[in-house]
Amino acid sequence: MSINDLKRLLYLREILGGEIMLFSKFFAPTSKDIPSDVKIASHQLMLRAGMISQAASGIYYWLPLAVRVLEKIMKIICEEQDKIGANKVYFTTVQPAELWIESGRYDDYGKEMLRITDRKGGKFLYSPTNEEQATDVFRKYIKSYKGLPTILYQIHWKFRDEIRPRFGVMRGREFLMKDGYSFASTFEEAEKIYHKVFKSYIRTFRRMGLTPIPVQADSGAIGGNMSHEFQILAQTGESTLYYDKKLLTASDEELMKVFAVTDEKYDPNTSPIPQSELMVSKGIEVGHIFYFGKKYSEPMNAFVLDKNGQKLYPEMGSYGIGVSRLIAAIIEAFHDERGIIWPEPVAPFDVTLLNLHTSNKDCVGACNKIYRALSESKEVLYDDRDMSIGEKLGDADLIGIPWQIIVGEKNLSQGVVELKNRKTGEIAKLSVDEVIGRFLKK
RNA sequence: CCGGGUUUAGCGAAGUUUGGUAUCGCGCUUGGUUUGGGACCAAGAGACCGUGGGUUCAAGUCCCGCAACCCGGACCA
């Protein structure tokens, strides 16, 4: 930091007081260079916006801008999980192999599982999923039917050693996932939980500005239709969805029953709905829920005693949301040729304040006043960087914060600043007080 | 896992055919001029050319092995 930078920083701190979010001090290494071999928009934009940086194939550093979005997403998920009575825990990222040997999956899981040996030669693995651990925690503490039903969930890093990672964090090997596990005394109770989670997932994704499409998924050996994937419509999606157009207008209650499947399960000969009612779209899978009965409770000897003192093996289900993938999915759904357009609930900041003329006292004064007023109730990124105007405006569009307040000397000499909506591109010229008023009302 | 490709400064590339000790753009540093859509001038810093071996007086360049990474496909939150 040069002496001038330091002086300016101290000056701003003095004027604004306390914590200020200055772009010049915020670690968001933006770039105008488009990596040539990066194919999809979300991957390109995340790199260009300085959100992620590759550490190894399918493994990424998460930089501050992305972290802020991850935190917004996690907060929404946790609030919705709380509403259905799920308990948040942290299982572990490194697990002893014993549990997987017990469930019978240690040999089945294959090379996707990263196997680790500790200094004593003990067998461990990096969690690709946590059914065994959830079952283990459950069996250690819950001994009576009165402890049912129970839902445990976590948001934690997972690792699956994909053969072919691609599309940035969309299909990385290391990923952040919300995974929940339910324990119920009867099938009926398990079904009730499943429905509750289903509806909760719809709400969760909607709160992020997304339109989730629940599709029936393969529930494997258990059978039945108690498995759904939640897909987000996006042209670059890896799945092809076939669904009844009623789906887009159905109420939450009806949603689970409306026809929707991915291409693997679609057969025009047996389709329950006519061609004229059918929609076909590309989707990105961001959630998956399923019921799997006693698949883990029995082999792992997780039981409670029922009213008659008899062993009862709980009916289980598991519920996943790809948190890190969601960031990419949201960008796929919301971007234009200039950059990202964040939905407000998950935006890294609410508003970005651009000082186009950092050496102009009036501009500095206006920006400081706006920052001070808005930062009481909004998250504001103040672009105080001393660089060319095009670069600052370009970065603002790239980063995609929903609102831009643009302060420049020409407009300010007329007594106005600009308020730009990133999504619509609409620009309003308002006085400093008016622009403050706009945000304090919201 | 099958097929194709790449690896030279922080990033992106040229140089490899024809062996002679590395070039350009962006970025970075310093100073100055600029300021409404990625500006200009000047002066700098920065590379054991992915890695191991071989051929040669001499290897970024030729030969052999290995690794990492990317793309398409088959598979997965």
Short mmCIF file of C-alpha atoms (C1' of nucleotides) in Angstrom, two decimals:
data_model
loop_
_atom_site.label_atom_id
_atom_site.label_comp_id
_atom_site.label_asym_id
_atom_site.label_seq_id
_atom_site.Cartn_x
_atom_site.Cartn_y
_atom_site.Cartn_z
CA MET A 1 0.00 0.00 0.00
CA SER A 2 1.40 3.41 -0.92
CA ILE A 3 1.36 6.36 1.43
CA ASN A 4 -1.41 7.93 -0.61
CA ASP A 5 -3.51 4.80 -0.47
CA LEU A 6 -3.00 4.63 3.24
CA LYS A 7 -3.96 8.24 3.69
CA ARG A 8 -7.05 7.80 1.58
CA LEU A 9 -8.02 4.68 3.47
CA LEU A 10 -7.56 6.34 6.81
CA TYR A 11 -9.49 9.33 5.56
CA LEU A 12 -12.38 7.17 4.43
CA ARG A 13 -12.36 5.22 7.67
CA GLU A 14 -12.42 8.46 9.60
CA ILE A 15 -15.29 9.84 7.57
CA LEU A 16 -17.28 6.65 7.45
CA GLY A 17 -16.24 5.04 10.68
CA GLY A 18 -15.75 1.38 11.50
CA GLU A 19 -15.98 -1.32 8.91
CA ILE A 20 -16.18 -0.18 5.35
CA MET A 21 -16.34 -2.42 2.35
CA LEU A 22 -14.01 -0.77 -0.10
CA PHE A 23 -13.47 -2.48 -3.40
CA SER A 24 -9.82 -1.44 -3.25
CA LYS A 25 -9.45 -3.63 -0.16
CA PHE A 26 -11.84 -6.35 -1.22
CA PHE A 27 -10.22 -9.39 -2.74
CA ALA A 28 -12.08 -9.86 -6.01
CA PRO A 29 -9.49 -10.32 -8.76
CA THR A 30 -11.62 -9.53 -11.80
CA SER A 31 -10.36 -10.05 -15.30
CA LYS A 32 -11.52 -9.17 -18.76
CA ASP A 33 -9.73 -12.13 -20.27
CA ILE A 34 -11.94 -15.00 -21.22
CA PRO A 35 -10.17 -18.32 -20.78
CA SER A 36 -10.35 -19.92 -24.22
CA ASP A 37 -11.07 -23.50 -23.21
CA VAL A 38 -13.78 -22.66 -20.70
CA LYS A 39 -17.07 -23.51 -22.31
CA ILE A 40 -20.02 -22.52 -20.19
CA ALA A 41 -21.13 -19.10 -19.01
CA SER A 42 -21.12 -19.77 -15.29
CA HIS A 43 -17.59 -21.13 -15.33
CA GLN A 44 -16.29 -18.21 -17.40
CA LEU A 45 -18.08 -15.62 -15.32
CA MET A 46 -17.01 -17.10 -12.01
CA LEU A 47 -13.40 -16.99 -13.15
CA ARG A 48 -13.70 -13.51 -14.63
CA ALA A 49 -15.49 -12.13 -11.60
CA GLY A 50 -12.73 -13.45 -9.36
CA MET A 51 -15.04 -15.81 -7.48
CA ILE A 52 -13.11 -19.04 -7.87
CA SER A 53 -9.65 -20.17 -8.84
CA GLN A 54 -8.65 -23.69 -9.74
CA ALA A 55 -6.43 -25.57 -7.32
CA ALA A 56 -6.51 -28.90 -9.17
CA SER A 57 -8.85 -30.59 -11.61
CA GLY A 58 -12.36 -30.21 -10.19
CA ILE A 59 -11.08 -28.52 -7.03
CA TYR A 60 -11.40 -24.78 -6.53
CA TYR A 61 -10.41 -22.03 -4.17
CA TRP A 62 -13.48 -20.02 -3.18
CA LEU A 63 -12.74 -16.30 -3.11
CA PRO A 64 -14.64 -13.67 -1.11
CA LEU A 65 -17.30 -12.79 -3.66
CA ALA A 66 -18.26 -16.44 -4.02
CA VAL A 67 -18.07 -16.99 -0.27
CA ARG A 68 -20.60 -14.23 0.28
CA VAL A 69 -22.99 -15.89 -2.15
CA LEU A 70 -22.42 -19.30 -0.58
CA GLU A 71 -23.26 -17.82 2.79
CA LYS A 72 -26.49 -16.29 1.47
CA ILE A 73 -27.51 -19.61 -0.01
CA MET A 74 -26.65 -21.48 3.18
CA LYS A 75 -28.61 -19.04 5.29
CA ILE A 76 -31.73 -19.60 3.21
CA ILE A 77 -31.27 -23.36 3.38
CA CYS A 78 -30.76 -23.34 7.15
CA GLU A 79 -33.82 -21.17 7.74
CA GLU A 80 -35.96 -23.55 5.71
CA GLN A 81 -34.47 -26.58 7.42
CA ASP A 82 -35.25 -25.05 10.80
CA LYS A 83 -38.86 -24.65 9.74
CA ILE A 84 -39.24 -28.40 9.23
CA GLY A 85 -37.51 -29.18 12.49
CA ALA A 86 -34.27 -30.50 11.07
CA ASN A 87 -31.27 -30.39 13.42
CA LYS A 88 -28.04 -28.99 12.12
CA VAL A 89 -24.85 -30.89 12.88
CA TYR A 90 -21.48 -31.37 11.34
CA PHE A 91 -20.52 -34.87 10.45
CA THR A 92 -16.86 -35.24 9.49
CA THR A 93 -15.08 -34.89 6.19
CA VAL A 94 -12.66 -37.68 7.02
CA GLN A 95 -14.45 -40.85 8.08
CA PRO A 96 -13.19 -44.17 9.34
CA ALA A 97 -13.71 -46.91 6.77
CA GLU A 98 -15.24 -49.19 9.42
CA LEU A 99 -18.67 -47.61 9.10
CA TRP A 100 -18.70 -48.24 5.39
CA ILE A 101 -17.55 -51.78 5.86
CA GLU A 102 -20.47 -52.19 8.24
CA SER A 103 -23.02 -50.83 5.78
CA GLY A 104 -21.50 -52.89 2.99
CA ARG A 105 -20.70 -49.92 0.82
CA TYR A 106 -16.94 -49.81 1.25
CA ASP A 107 -16.29 -52.24 -1.56
CA ASP A 108 -19.27 -51.15 -3.66
CA TYR A 109 -18.49 -47.48 -3.89
CA GLY A 110 -15.61 -47.80 -6.30
CA LYS A 111 -12.92 -45.40 -7.34
CA GLU A 112 -15.10 -42.34 -6.83
CA MET A 113 -14.32 -42.63 -3.15
CA LEU A 114 -11.06 -41.07 -2.07
CA ARG A 115 -9.46 -43.57 0.26
CA ILE A 116 -6.92 -42.41 2.80
CA THR A 117 -4.50 -44.22 5.07
CA ASP A 118 -3.38 -42.61 8.31
CA ARG A 119 0.06 -42.93 9.93
CA LYS A 120 -0.90 -46.12 11.72
CA GLY A 121 -2.14 -47.73 8.54
CA GLY A 122 -5.78 -47.16 9.51
CA LYS A 123 -8.30 -46.94 6.67
CA PHE A 124 -10.16 -43.70 6.20
CA LEU A 125 -12.00 -41.97 3.42
CA TYR A 126 -13.02 -38.44 2.50
CA SER A 127 -16.81 -38.23 2.71
CA PRO A 128 -18.62 -38.56 -0.59
CA THR A 129 -21.87 -38.69 1.44
CA ASN A 130 -22.79 -39.35 5.05
CA GLU A 131 -25.57 -41.91 5.46
CA GLU A 132 -23.34 -44.11 7.60
CA GLN A 133 -22.34 -41.29 9.90
CA ALA A 134 -25.90 -40.07 10.29
CA THR A 135 -26.93 -43.61 11.17
CA ASP A 136 -24.02 -43.92 13.57
CA VAL A 137 -24.89 -40.71 15.41
CA PHE A 138 -28.51 -41.77 15.57
CA ARG A 139 -27.83 -45.23 16.99
CA LYS A 140 -25.48 -43.90 19.63
CA TYR A 141 -28.08 -41.68 21.24
CA ILE A 142 -31.60 -42.55 20.18
CA LYS A 143 -32.83 -45.70 21.90
CA SER A 144 -36.59 -45.18 22.12
CA TYR A 145 -39.39 -44.78 19.58
CA LYS A 146 -40.09 -41.54 21.44
CA GLY A 147 -37.00 -40.13 19.76
CA LEU A 148 -38.61 -40.51 16.35
CA PRO A 149 -38.97 -38.94 13.94
CA THR A 150 -35.63 -37.16 13.71
CA ILE A 151 -33.94 -35.27 10.92
CA LEU A 152 -30.23 -34.46 11.04
CA TYR A 153 -28.61 -32.31 8.42
CA GLN A 154 -25.34 -30.61 7.71
CA ILE A 155 -23.75 -28.36 5.11
CA HIS A 156 -20.26 -29.60 4.50
CA TRP A 157 -17.63 -30.35 1.91
CA LYS A 158 -17.69 -33.61 0.06
CA PHE A 159 -15.31 -35.25 -2.33
CA ARG A 160 -16.12 -37.57 -5.18
CA ASP A 161 -13.27 -38.51 -7.42
CA GLU A 162 -15.15 -38.01 -10.68
CA ILE A 163 -13.51 -39.50 -13.71
CA ARG A 164 -14.12 -36.39 -15.68
CA PRO A 165 -14.73 -33.18 -13.74
CA ARG A 166 -15.95 -30.33 -15.91
CA PHE A 167 -17.75 -27.01 -16.13
CA GLY A 168 -16.01 -25.46 -13.14
CA VAL A 169 -17.85 -25.96 -9.88
CA MET A 170 -20.85 -27.38 -11.72
CA ARG A 171 -19.23 -30.78 -11.67
CA GLY A 172 -16.23 -30.51 -9.46
CA ARG A 173 -14.73 -33.25 -7.39
CA GLU A 174 -14.82 -31.24 -4.18
CA PHE A 175 -18.19 -29.65 -3.57
CA LEU A 176 -20.28 -28.13 -0.82
CA MET A 177 -23.49 -29.95 -0.15
CA LYS A 178 -26.38 -29.82 2.23
CA ASP A 179 -27.24 -33.37 3.16
CA GLY A 180 -30.04 -34.37 5.50
CA TYR A 181 -31.08 -37.73 6.90
CA SER A 182 -34.43 -38.67 8.36
CA PHE A 183 -35.37 -41.46 10.74
CA ALA A 184 -39.00 -42.52 11.10
CA SER A 185 -40.80 -45.35 12.89
CA THR A 186 -43.09 -46.32 10.04
CA PHE A 187 -43.31 -46.06 6.28
CA GLU A 188 -46.22 -43.66 6.67
CA GLU A 189 -44.19 -41.40 8.87
CA ALA A 190 -41.25 -41.58 6.44
CA GLU A 191 -43.60 -40.65 3.63
CA LYS A 192 -44.89 -37.69 5.60
CA ILE A 193 -41.36 -36.44 6.17
CA TYR A 194 -40.55 -36.95 2.53
CA HIS A 195 -43.48 -34.77 1.52
CA LYS A 196 -42.54 -32.15 4.06
CA VAL A 197 -39.00 -31.97 2.75
CA PHE A 198 -40.27 -31.90 -0.82
CA LYS A 199 -42.33 -28.80 -0.13
CA SER A 200 -39.54 -27.25 1.87
CA TYR A 201 -37.16 -27.70 -1.05
CA ILE A 202 -39.57 -25.97 -3.41
CA ARG A 203 -39.69 -23.02 -1.01
CA THR A 204 -35.93 -23.05 -0.56
CA PHE A 205 -35.18 -22.80 -4.27
CA ARG A 206 -37.90 -20.24 -4.87
CA ARG A 207 -36.41 -18.03 -2.21
CA MET A 208 -33.23 -17.97 -4.25
CA GLY A 209 -35.14 -16.61 -7.22
CA LEU A 210 -35.21 -19.97 -8.99
CA THR A 211 -37.98 -22.03 -10.53
CA PRO A 212 -37.40 -25.60 -9.43
CA ILE A 213 -38.76 -28.45 -11.51
CA PRO A 214 -39.21 -31.60 -9.40
CA VAL A 215 -38.75 -34.68 -11.55
CA GLN A 216 -39.34 -38.29 -10.61
CA ALA A 217 -36.05 -40.04 -10.23
CA ASP A 218 -34.93 -43.59 -10.02
CA SER A 219 -35.23 -44.76 -6.45
CA GLY A 220 -33.04 -47.77 -7.09
CA ALA A 221 -33.64 -51.13 -5.47
CA ILE A 222 -36.28 -49.81 -3.06
CA GLY A 223 -38.75 -49.02 -5.83
CA GLY A 224 -41.77 -46.79 -5.58
CA ASN A 225 -41.81 -43.15 -6.56
CA MET A 226 -40.16 -41.75 -3.46
CA SER A 227 -37.27 -40.14 -5.21
CA HIS A 228 -37.21 -36.73 -6.82
CA GLU A 229 -34.56 -34.59 -8.40
CA PHE A 230 -34.94 -30.83 -8.31
CA GLN A 231 -33.90 -29.28 -11.57
CA ILE A 232 -33.34 -25.66 -12.51
CA LEU A 233 -34.17 -24.71 -16.07
CA ALA A 234 -31.09 -23.57 -17.95
CA GLN A 235 -30.04 -24.01 -21.56
CA THR A 236 -26.66 -25.39 -20.61
CA GLY A 237 -28.09 -28.01 -18.27
CA GLU A 238 -26.77 -31.53 -18.51
CA SER A 239 -30.19 -33.14 -18.08
CA THR A 240 -33.06 -33.10 -20.55
CA LEU A 241 -36.45 -32.80 -18.89
CA TYR A 242 -39.83 -33.91 -20.20
CA TYR A 243 -42.71 -32.50 -18.23
CA ASP A 244 -46.38 -31.67 -18.25
CA LYS A 245 -46.80 -27.96 -18.85
CA LYS A 246 -49.17 -27.85 -15.88
CA LEU A 247 -46.05 -28.07 -13.79
CA LEU A 248 -45.30 -24.40 -14.29
CA THR A 249 -48.64 -23.37 -12.80
CA ALA A 250 -49.31 -26.19 -10.35
CA SER A 251 -49.79 -25.49 -6.67
CA ASP A 252 -47.23 -26.88 -4.24
CA GLU A 253 -49.71 -29.55 -3.22
CA GLU A 254 -50.14 -30.79 -6.78
CA LEU A 255 -46.53 -30.47 -7.76
CA MET A 256 -45.40 -33.88 -6.62
CA LYS A 257 -48.00 -35.62 -8.75
CA VAL A 258 -47.42 -33.77 -12.00
CA PHE A 259 -45.55 -35.74 -14.64
CA ALA A 260 -41.89 -34.79 -15.05
CA VAL A 261 -38.95 -37.05 -15.83
CA THR A 262 -35.44 -36.84 -17.24
CA ASP A 263 -34.61 -38.26 -20.65
CA GLU A 264 -33.39 -41.61 -19.30
CA LYS A 265 -36.84 -42.30 -17.95
CA TYR A 266 -38.86 -40.79 -20.77
CA ASP A 267 -40.56 -43.13 -23.19
CA PRO A 268 -42.99 -41.53 -25.68
CA ASN A 269 -44.88 -44.84 -25.96
CA THR A 270 -45.75 -44.99 -22.29
CA SER A 271 -45.97 -41.26 -21.59
CA PRO A 272 -49.06 -40.51 -19.49
CA ILE A 273 -49.58 -37.15 -21.16
CA PRO A 274 -50.10 -36.22 -24.83
CA GLN A 275 -47.43 -34.52 -26.94
CA SER A 276 -49.40 -31.28 -26.94
CA GLU A 277 -49.12 -31.00 -23.14
CA LEU A 278 -45.45 -31.89 -23.05
CA MET A 279 -42.60 -29.48 -22.43
CA VAL A 280 -38.97 -30.31 -23.10
CA SER A 281 -36.20 -28.28 -21.46
CA LYS A 282 -32.64 -28.57 -20.32
CA GLY A 283 -32.07 -28.58 -16.59
CA ILE A 284 -29.40 -28.57 -13.93
CA GLU A 285 -29.89 -30.89 -11.00
CA VAL A 286 -29.50 -28.96 -7.77
CA GLY A 287 -31.27 -31.23 -5.32
CA HIS A 288 -32.14 -34.86 -4.83
CA ILE A 289 -34.32 -36.49 -2.21
CA PHE A 290 -35.07 -40.13 -1.67
CA TYR A 291 -36.50 -42.70 0.65
CA PHE A 292 -34.48 -45.85 1.20
CA GLY A 293 -36.15 -47.65 4.08
CA LYS A 294 -33.94 -49.75 6.30
CA LYS A 295 -30.99 -49.94 3.94
CA TYR A 296 -28.61 -48.60 6.57
CA SER A 297 -30.47 -49.01 9.83
CA GLU A 298 -30.57 -52.80 9.56
CA PRO A 299 -26.99 -53.64 8.57
CA MET A 300 -25.68 -51.01 10.98
CA ASN A 301 -27.88 -52.28 13.75
CA ALA A 302 -29.46 -48.91 14.44
CA PHE A 303 -32.68 -49.58 16.26
CA VAL A 304 -34.94 -48.21 18.95
CA LEU A 305 -37.41 -50.05 21.18
CA ASP A 306 -41.06 -49.66 20.29
CA LYS A 307 -44.00 -49.51 22.71
CA ASN A 308 -43.86 -53.25 23.14
CA GLY A 309 -40.16 -53.32 23.85
CA GLN A 310 -39.46 -54.79 20.43
CA LYS A 311 -36.61 -53.72 18.13
CA LEU A 312 -37.66 -51.16 15.54
CA TYR A 313 -35.33 -50.31 12.68
CA PRO A 314 -36.10 -46.80 11.48
CA GLU A 315 -37.25 -46.00 7.96
CA MET A 316 -34.75 -43.59 6.52
CA GLY A 317 -34.52 -41.02 3.78
CA SER A 318 -31.88 -38.63 2.58
CA TYR A 319 -32.09 -35.18 1.14
CA GLY A 320 -29.37 -33.35 -0.75
CA ILE A 321 -28.82 -29.88 -2.13
CA GLY A 322 -25.72 -29.10 -4.17
CA VAL A 323 -24.79 -25.79 -2.58
CA SER A 324 -21.68 -25.04 -4.60
CA ARG A 325 -23.36 -26.21 -7.77
CA LEU A 326 -26.27 -23.86 -7.03
CA ILE A 327 -24.00 -20.87 -7.52
CA ALA A 328 -23.18 -22.05 -11.02
CA ALA A 329 -26.81 -22.94 -11.69
CA ILE A 330 -27.98 -19.51 -10.59
CA ILE A 331 -25.45 -17.85 -12.89
CA GLU A 332 -26.52 -20.08 -15.78
CA ALA A 333 -30.07 -18.96 -15.19
CA PHE A 334 -29.27 -15.28 -14.64
CA HIS A 335 -26.61 -13.65 -16.79
CA ASP A 336 -26.20 -11.65 -19.96
CA GLU A 337 -23.30 -10.83 -22.27
CA ARG A 338 -21.88 -8.35 -19.74
CA GLY A 339 -21.87 -10.60 -16.74
CA ILE A 340 -23.80 -12.01 -13.83
CA ILE A 341 -27.23 -10.76 -12.76
CA TRP A 342 -27.73 -11.93 -9.18
CA PRO A 343 -31.21 -12.42 -7.82
CA GLU A 344 -31.42 -10.09 -4.81
CA PRO A 345 -31.71 -12.80 -2.13
CA VAL A 346 -28.37 -14.37 -3.01
CA ALA A 347 -26.44 -11.35 -4.30
CA PRO A 348 -23.01 -10.90 -2.69
CA PHE A 349 -23.95 -7.27 -1.93
CA ASP A 350 -27.23 -5.39 -2.17
CA VAL A 351 -25.76 -2.39 -3.90
CA THR A 352 -22.47 -1.21 -5.35
CA LEU A 353 -21.48 2.40 -5.09
CA LEU A 354 -19.23 3.57 -7.92
CA ASN A 355 -17.15 6.65 -7.46
CA LEU A 356 -16.07 7.47 -11.01
CA HIS A 357 -13.89 10.39 -9.99
CA THR A 358 -12.04 9.47 -6.84
CA SER A 359 -9.99 12.65 -6.86
CA ASN A 360 -13.03 14.90 -6.99
CA LYS A 361 -13.97 16.13 -3.52
CA ASP A 362 -17.65 16.44 -4.31
CA CYS A 363 -17.80 12.89 -5.61
CA VAL A 364 -16.01 11.61 -2.52
CA GLY A 365 -18.35 13.60 -0.30
CA ALA A 366 -21.48 12.34 -2.05
CA CYS A 367 -20.24 8.75 -1.98
CA ASN A 368 -19.37 8.94 1.69
CA LYS A 369 -22.79 10.31 2.52
CA ILE A 370 -24.52 7.61 0.50
CA TYR A 371 -22.33 4.87 1.94
CA ARG A 372 -22.89 5.96 5.49
CA ALA A 373 -26.65 6.15 5.07
CA LEU A 374 -27.12 2.89 3.18
CA SER A 375 -24.68 0.73 5.08
CA GLU A 376 -26.92 0.94 8.14
CA SER A 377 -29.32 -1.48 6.53
CA LYS A 378 -27.77 -2.66 3.26
CA GLU A 379 -24.63 -4.43 2.20
CA VAL A 380 -22.75 -1.93 0.08
CA LEU A 381 -19.59 -2.45 -1.93
CA TYR A 382 -17.93 0.92 -2.39
CA ASP A 383 -15.80 1.04 -5.54
CA ASP A 384 -13.19 3.60 -4.52
CA ARG A 385 -10.56 2.26 -6.89
CA ASP A 386 -8.51 4.74 -8.82
CA MET A 387 -8.84 3.27 -12.25
CA SER A 388 -10.44 4.03 -15.57
CA ILE A 389 -14.16 4.50 -15.68
CA GLY A 390 -14.80 1.81 -18.23
CA GLU A 391 -13.06 -0.70 -16.07
CA LYS A 392 -15.16 0.16 -13.02
CA LEU A 393 -18.43 0.10 -14.92
CA GLY A 394 -17.40 -3.13 -16.61
CA ASP A 395 -16.55 -4.76 -13.30
CA ALA A 396 -19.86 -3.66 -11.81
CA ASP A 397 -21.79 -5.29 -14.66
CA LEU A 398 -19.58 -8.38 -14.49
CA ILE A 399 -19.98 -8.89 -10.76
CA GLY A 400 -23.69 -8.37 -11.12
CA ILE A 401 -24.73 -6.69 -7.88
CA PRO A 402 -28.44 -5.88 -8.41
CA TRP A 403 -28.16 -2.11 -7.93
CA GLN A 404 -25.43 0.31 -8.99
CA ILE A 405 -25.20 3.84 -7.70
CA ILE A 406 -22.93 5.71 -10.08
CA VAL A 407 -21.42 8.96 -8.88
CA GLY A 408 -19.58 11.06 -11.47
CA GLU A 409 -18.62 14.70 -11.58
CA LYS A 410 -20.74 15.70 -14.59
CA ASN A 411 -23.97 14.40 -13.15
CA LEU A 412 -23.10 15.54 -9.68
CA SER A 413 -22.55 19.11 -10.89
CA GLN A 414 -26.20 18.93 -11.98
CA GLY A 415 -27.04 17.69 -8.50
CA VAL A 416 -27.74 14.08 -9.45
CA VAL A 417 -26.29 10.60 -9.34
CA GLU A 418 -27.38 7.55 -11.30
CA LEU A 419 -29.20 4.55 -9.96
CA LYS A 420 -28.85 1.64 -12.34
CA ASN A 421 -30.73 -1.62 -12.20
CA ARG A 422 -28.38 -4.37 -13.34
CA LYS A 423 -31.19 -6.60 -14.55
CA THR A 424 -33.18 -4.15 -16.64
CA GLY A 425 -30.38 -1.70 -17.39
CA GLU A 426 -32.76 1.06 -16.41
CA ILE A 427 -31.05 4.21 -15.14
CA ALA A 428 -32.69 6.84 -12.95
CA LYS A 429 -31.08 10.19 -12.24
CA LEU A 430 -31.75 11.10 -8.65
CA SER A 431 -30.42 13.47 -6.06
CA VAL A 432 -28.22 12.06 -3.32
CA ASP A 433 -31.08 12.28 -0.83
CA GLU A 434 -33.51 10.65 -3.22
CA VAL A 435 -31.24 7.72 -3.91
CA ILE A 436 -30.75 7.20 -0.18
CA GLY A 437 -34.50 7.37 0.30
CA ARG A 438 -35.05 4.68 -2.31
CA PHE A 439 -33.02 2.18 -0.37
CA LEU A 440 -34.14 3.02 3.10
CA LYS A 441 -37.74 2.48 2.08
CA LYS A 442 -37.11 -0.98 0.66
"C1'" C B 1 -12.42 -45.49 -18.69
"C1'" C B 2 -12.03 -44.58 -24.43
"C1'" G B 3 -10.55 -40.87 -28.02
"C1'" G B 4 -8.23 -36.05 -29.12
"C1'" G B 5 -5.13 -32.07 -27.41
"C1'" U B 6 -2.11 -28.79 -24.34
"C1'" U B 7 2.16 -27.58 -21.01
"C1'" U B 8 7.30 -21.25 -22.57
"C1'" A B 9 6.89 -14.64 -16.95
"C1'" G B 10 0.97 -13.80 -12.72
"C1'" C B 11 -2.50 -14.53 -17.36
"C1'" G B 12 -2.86 -15.34 -22.83
"C1'" A B 13 0.26 -16.57 -26.75
"C1'" A B 14 4.75 -16.74 -30.55
"C1'" G B 15 9.25 -19.39 -31.12
"C1'" U B 16 9.66 -26.13 -32.27
"C1'" U B 17 9.31 -27.66 -39.24
"C1'" U B 18 15.38 -26.01 -40.33
"C1'" G B 19 19.27 -26.99 -32.69
"C1'" G B 20 23.17 -21.51 -31.54
"C1'" U B 21 20.97 -19.57 -24.86
"C1'" A B 22 13.78 -16.57 -25.34
"C1'" U B 23 9.76 -12.66 -28.10
"C1'" C B 24 4.94 -10.18 -27.93
"C1'" G B 25 0.18 -8.55 -25.64
"C1'" C B 26 -2.34 -8.02 -20.94
"C1'" G B 27 -1.25 -7.46 -15.91
"C1'" C B 28 2.44 -5.62 -12.13
"C1'" U B 29 6.13 -1.44 -10.13
"C1'" U B 30 7.77 3.97 -10.47
"C1'" G B 31 6.90 8.90 -12.41
"C1'" G B 32 3.82 12.01 -15.33
"C1'" U B 33 -0.58 13.21 -18.35
"C1'" U B 34 -5.70 11.67 -18.32
"C1'" U B 35 -11.04 10.57 -16.61
"C1'" G B 36 -18.84 8.76 -18.37
"C1'" G B 37 -17.70 2.20 -21.00
"C1'" G B 38 -11.53 -1.53 -19.99
"C1'" A B 39 -6.91 5.72 -21.85
"C1'" C B 40 -1.73 7.55 -23.03
"C1'" C B 41 3.80 8.53 -22.53
"C1'" A B 42 8.37 7.16 -20.27
"C1'" A B 43 11.37 4.03 -17.24
"C1'" G B 44 11.51 -0.84 -14.75
"C1'" A B 45 10.83 -5.87 -12.37
"C1'" G B 46 9.54 -10.62 -13.73
"C1'" A B 47 11.10 -17.41 -17.24
"C1'" C B 48 16.27 -22.75 -14.12
"C1'" C B 49 10.83 -23.15 -21.43
"C1'" G B 50 5.85 -29.26 -16.92
"C1'" U B 51 9.25 -33.30 -15.24
"C1'" G B 52 13.13 -37.36 -15.61
"C1'" G B 53 16.52 -39.37 -18.87
"C1'" G B 54 19.03 -39.51 -23.78
"C1'" U B 55 21.47 -37.53 -28.52
"C1'" U B 56 24.84 -33.20 -29.43
"C1'" C B 57 30.39 -28.84 -29.01
"C1'" A B 58 25.39 -26.75 -28.17
"C1'" A B 59 18.35 -28.57 -26.77
"C1'" G B 60 12.37 -24.43 -25.62
"C1'" U B 61 13.49 -26.87 -30.43
"C1'" C B 62 15.40 -33.78 -31.83
"C1'" C B 63 14.43 -39.00 -29.24
"C1'" C B 64 12.27 -42.05 -25.03
"C1'" G B 65 9.59 -42.24 -20.41
"C1'" C B 66 6.47 -39.88 -16.67
"C1'" A B 67 3.11 -36.22 -14.76
"C1'" A B 68 -0.41 -32.38 -14.66
"C1'" C B 69 -4.24 -29.98 -17.09
"C1'" C B 70 -8.05 -29.27 -20.99
"C1'" C B 71 -11.86 -30.89 -24.67
"C1'" G B 72 -15.52 -34.73 -26.65
"C1'" G B 73 -17.87 -39.26 -25.22
"C1'" A B 74 -19.50 -43.19 -21.60
"C1'" C B 75 -20.72 -42.22 -15.89
"C1'" C B 76 -22.36 -38.82 -11.46
"C1'" A B 77 -25.00 -33.93 -6.31
#
